[in-house]
């Protein structure tokens, strides 16, 4: 792109390498900023679009995303409001903090982990090629390791180029130790569509502090945070997922990740990012061959000592041996919810 002034106007020659032609654009002073902003947005969109389009399943509209993924509305999730510790009132979540970057539905002969630590992984490769200098976007990855014979993983990627505020809850999470992360990372799961038996097992909505329910591995890099979530580390969670996996081609589920607010100064809660998967076909998962990568220093190795709290009350009808948490309550007359400890005062392999 070449710039030169003609009178009171700024003329810009845009080179289009795809067709080998040049275009002359003349702008008034007021139009320059808008044009440059649109160029930057288009360039940003190109690398994001590349990551999205290279996934095994497509990004589709939220109301029609069979065998694909979508971005659910933020207001589909209820989070702790600005006066939650006084009123116990939750509010619609609103806008997400991060931008959806992509989704992977993959499988391997071994459990898949430390994805962003591998320079040959597809998302890492696109970002390293697009941003060879230090000014790289920060990427979050949440890797749900499904306890199946074929080692499926559902991985959601989110990104931002906004700097992390020094005293923010996000910054505390990134700089904190595993004990802090385990006590704060929260998952909200909404069953949008599914057969009766799955709804009975999970409930319409499930909320849990992930690190207190499941074994998590935190991989923090220069420009990424990856959380590998081993669903098979809990017998109860594993049993639920084994049940649900049999119906995965008929399920639509919304999943949101956030850092739980446990002090008034941290309210209201905000969701980091969320995604929807719908009617996933196990056969559409891309097969990934494992490869050796360096281990992350920031790893959670201890096994969980508490059972998954996000199971619905109806799960006792399916697995009578699974203990239920006392004092379960509902945040909505339309959704059955088992709340986590703060909502109830009573209480790998690499590739």
Tab-separated table of C-alpha atoms in Angstrom, residues 99-228:
chain	number	residue	atom	x	y	z
A	99	UNK	CA	-12.977	-13.284	20.726
A	100	UNK	CA	-13.734	-16.798	19.479
A	101	UNK	CA	-10.774	-17.988	17.427
A	102	UNK	CA	-11.524	-21.561	16.457
A	103	UNK	CA	-12.638	-25.037	17.402
A	104	UNK	CA	-10.937	-28.408	16.996
A	105	UNK	CA	-12.671	-31.789	17.035
A	106	UNK	CA	-9.790	-34.241	16.921
A	107	UNK	CA	-8.725	-37.720	18.031
A	108	UNK	CA	-5.479	-39.620	18.436
A	109	UNK	CA	-3.958	-42.897	19.553
A	110	UNK	CA	-2.948	-41.126	22.767
A	111	UNK	CA	-4.522	-38.463	24.954
A	112	UNK	CA	-4.004	-35.066	23.310
A	113	UNK	CA	-2.469	-32.278	25.376
A	114	UNK	CA	-0.151	-29.254	25.378
A	115	UNK	CA	-1.433	-28.287	21.942
A	116	UNK	CA	-0.239	-24.701	21.876
A	117	UNK	CA	3.139	-25.761	23.210
A	118	UNK	CA	3.684	-27.560	19.911
A	119	UNK	CA	4.949	-25.181	17.173
A	120	UNK	CA	3.534	-27.544	14.534
A	121	UNK	CA	-0.041	-27.390	15.819
A	122	UNK	CA	-2.263	-25.623	13.323
A	123	UNK	CA	-3.310	-22.645	15.451
A	124	UNK	CA	0.213	-22.016	16.733
A	125	UNK	CA	1.610	-22.241	13.197
A	126	UNK	CA	-0.818	-19.665	11.772
A	127	UNK	CA	-0.094	-17.198	14.585
A	128	UNK	CA	3.686	-17.653	14.413
A	129	UNK	CA	3.628	-17.086	10.649
A	130	UNK	CA	1.292	-14.101	10.834
A	131	UNK	CA	3.066	-12.452	13.768
A	132	UNK	CA	6.792	-13.280	13.545
A	133	UNK	CA	7.643	-10.387	15.884
A	134	UNK	CA	6.732	-10.074	19.552
A	135	UNK	CA	3.358	-8.390	19.012
A	136	UNK	CA	1.346	-11.605	19.000
A	137	UNK	CA	-2.260	-11.941	20.115
A	138	UNK	CA	-2.791	-13.806	23.371
A	139	UNK	CA	-4.594	-17.114	22.907
A	140	UNK	CA	-6.613	-19.131	25.402
A	141	UNK	CA	-7.314	-22.802	24.707
A	142	UNK	CA	-9.659	-25.064	26.671
A	143	UNK	CA	-9.051	-28.698	25.796
A	144	UNK	CA	-11.779	-31.108	26.918
A	145	UNK	CA	-10.148	-34.537	26.875
A	146	UNK	CA	-12.967	-37.049	26.375
A	147	UNK	CA	-12.427	-40.438	28.071
A	148	UNK	CA	-13.022	-42.671	25.058
A	149	UNK	CA	-11.054	-45.411	23.340
A	150	UNK	CA	-10.120	-43.081	20.473
A	151	UNK	CA	-8.990	-40.196	22.741
A	152	UNK	CA	-11.257	-37.468	21.378
A	153	UNK	CA	-10.604	-33.843	22.276
A	154	UNK	CA	-12.906	-30.861	21.838
A	155	UNK	CA	-10.783	-27.718	21.929
A	156	UNK	CA	-12.061	-24.147	21.975
A	157	UNK	CA	-9.673	-21.285	21.167
A	158	UNK	CA	-10.168	-17.641	22.102
A	159	UNK	CA	-7.979	-14.599	21.608
A	160	UNK	CA	-7.405	-10.939	22.410
A	161	UNK	CA	-4.864	-8.268	21.570
A	162	UNK	CA	-5.995	-6.103	24.446
A	163	UNK	CA	-3.424	-5.810	27.246
A	164	UNK	CA	-4.301	-7.545	30.494
A	165	UNK	CA	-5.118	-5.045	33.245
A	166	UNK	CA	-2.596	-5.346	36.079
A	167	UNK	CA	-5.003	-5.786	38.998
A	168	UNK	CA	-7.657	-7.695	37.080
A	169	UNK	CA	-8.925	-11.152	37.943
A	170	UNK	CA	-7.626	-12.373	34.595
A	171	UNK	CA	-4.119	-11.191	35.447
A	172	UNK	CA	-4.313	-12.878	38.851
A	173	UNK	CA	-5.312	-16.099	37.143
A	174	UNK	CA	-2.475	-15.938	34.629
A	175	UNK	CA	0.145	-15.107	37.254
A	176	UNK	CA	-1.311	-17.259	40.024
A	177	UNK	CA	-0.324	-20.758	41.023
A	178	UNK	CA	-2.294	-23.905	40.268
A	179	UNK	CA	-4.081	-23.825	43.602
A	180	UNK	CA	-5.515	-20.404	42.749
A	181	UNK	CA	-6.465	-21.481	39.229
A	182	UNK	CA	-8.106	-24.663	40.470
A	183	UNK	CA	-10.221	-22.656	42.900
A	184	UNK	CA	-11.419	-20.143	40.295
A	185	UNK	CA	-11.841	-21.584	36.793
A	186	UNK	CA	-15.554	-22.170	36.304
A	187	UNK	CA	-17.519	-23.970	33.622
A	188	UNK	CA	-21.166	-23.327	32.791
A	189	UNK	CA	-22.802	-25.934	30.562
A	190	UNK	CA	-26.270	-25.502	29.058
A	191	UNK	CA	-27.962	-28.462	27.385
A	192	UNK	CA	-29.743	-26.708	24.516
A	193	UNK	CA	-31.001	-29.871	22.824
A	194	UNK	CA	-30.686	-33.511	23.712
A	195	UNK	CA	-32.524	-36.736	24.548
A	196	UNK	CA	-34.339	-37.143	27.826
A	197	UNK	CA	-31.787	-39.515	29.364
A	198	UNK	CA	-28.942	-36.988	28.925
A	199	UNK	CA	-31.025	-34.140	30.290
A	200	UNK	CA	-31.941	-36.309	33.266
A	201	UNK	CA	-28.299	-37.139	33.945
A	202	UNK	CA	-26.844	-33.663	33.507
A	203	UNK	CA	-29.772	-31.341	34.111
A	204	UNK	CA	-30.676	-28.396	31.896
A	205	UNK	CA	-27.633	-26.524	33.183
A	206	UNK	CA	-24.498	-27.520	35.064
A	207	UNK	CA	-21.982	-25.314	36.886
A	208	UNK	CA	-18.689	-26.412	38.382
A	209	UNK	CA	-15.284	-25.209	39.493
A	210	UNK	CA	-13.289	-27.311	37.064
A	211	UNK	CA	-10.056	-27.690	39.018
A	212	UNK	CA	-11.876	-28.977	42.088
A	213	UNK	CA	-13.722	-31.586	40.084
A	214	UNK	CA	-11.244	-32.733	37.467
A	215	UNK	CA	-7.507	-32.989	36.944
A	216	UNK	CA	-6.289	-29.958	35.007
A	217	UNK	CA	-2.974	-29.232	33.354
A	218	UNK	CA	-2.137	-25.541	32.896
A	219	UNK	CA	0.287	-24.666	30.136
A	220	UNK	CA	1.305	-21.007	30.179
A	221	UNK	CA	3.432	-19.733	27.309
A	222	UNK	CA	4.633	-16.341	26.188
A	223	UNK	CA	1.398	-15.623	24.361
A	224	UNK	CA	-0.978	-18.394	25.389
A	225	UNK	CA	-2.742	-20.118	28.241
A	226	UNK	CA	-3.937	-23.660	27.644
A	227	UNK	CA	-6.016	-25.693	30.065
A	228	UNK	CA	-6.106	-29.435	29.420
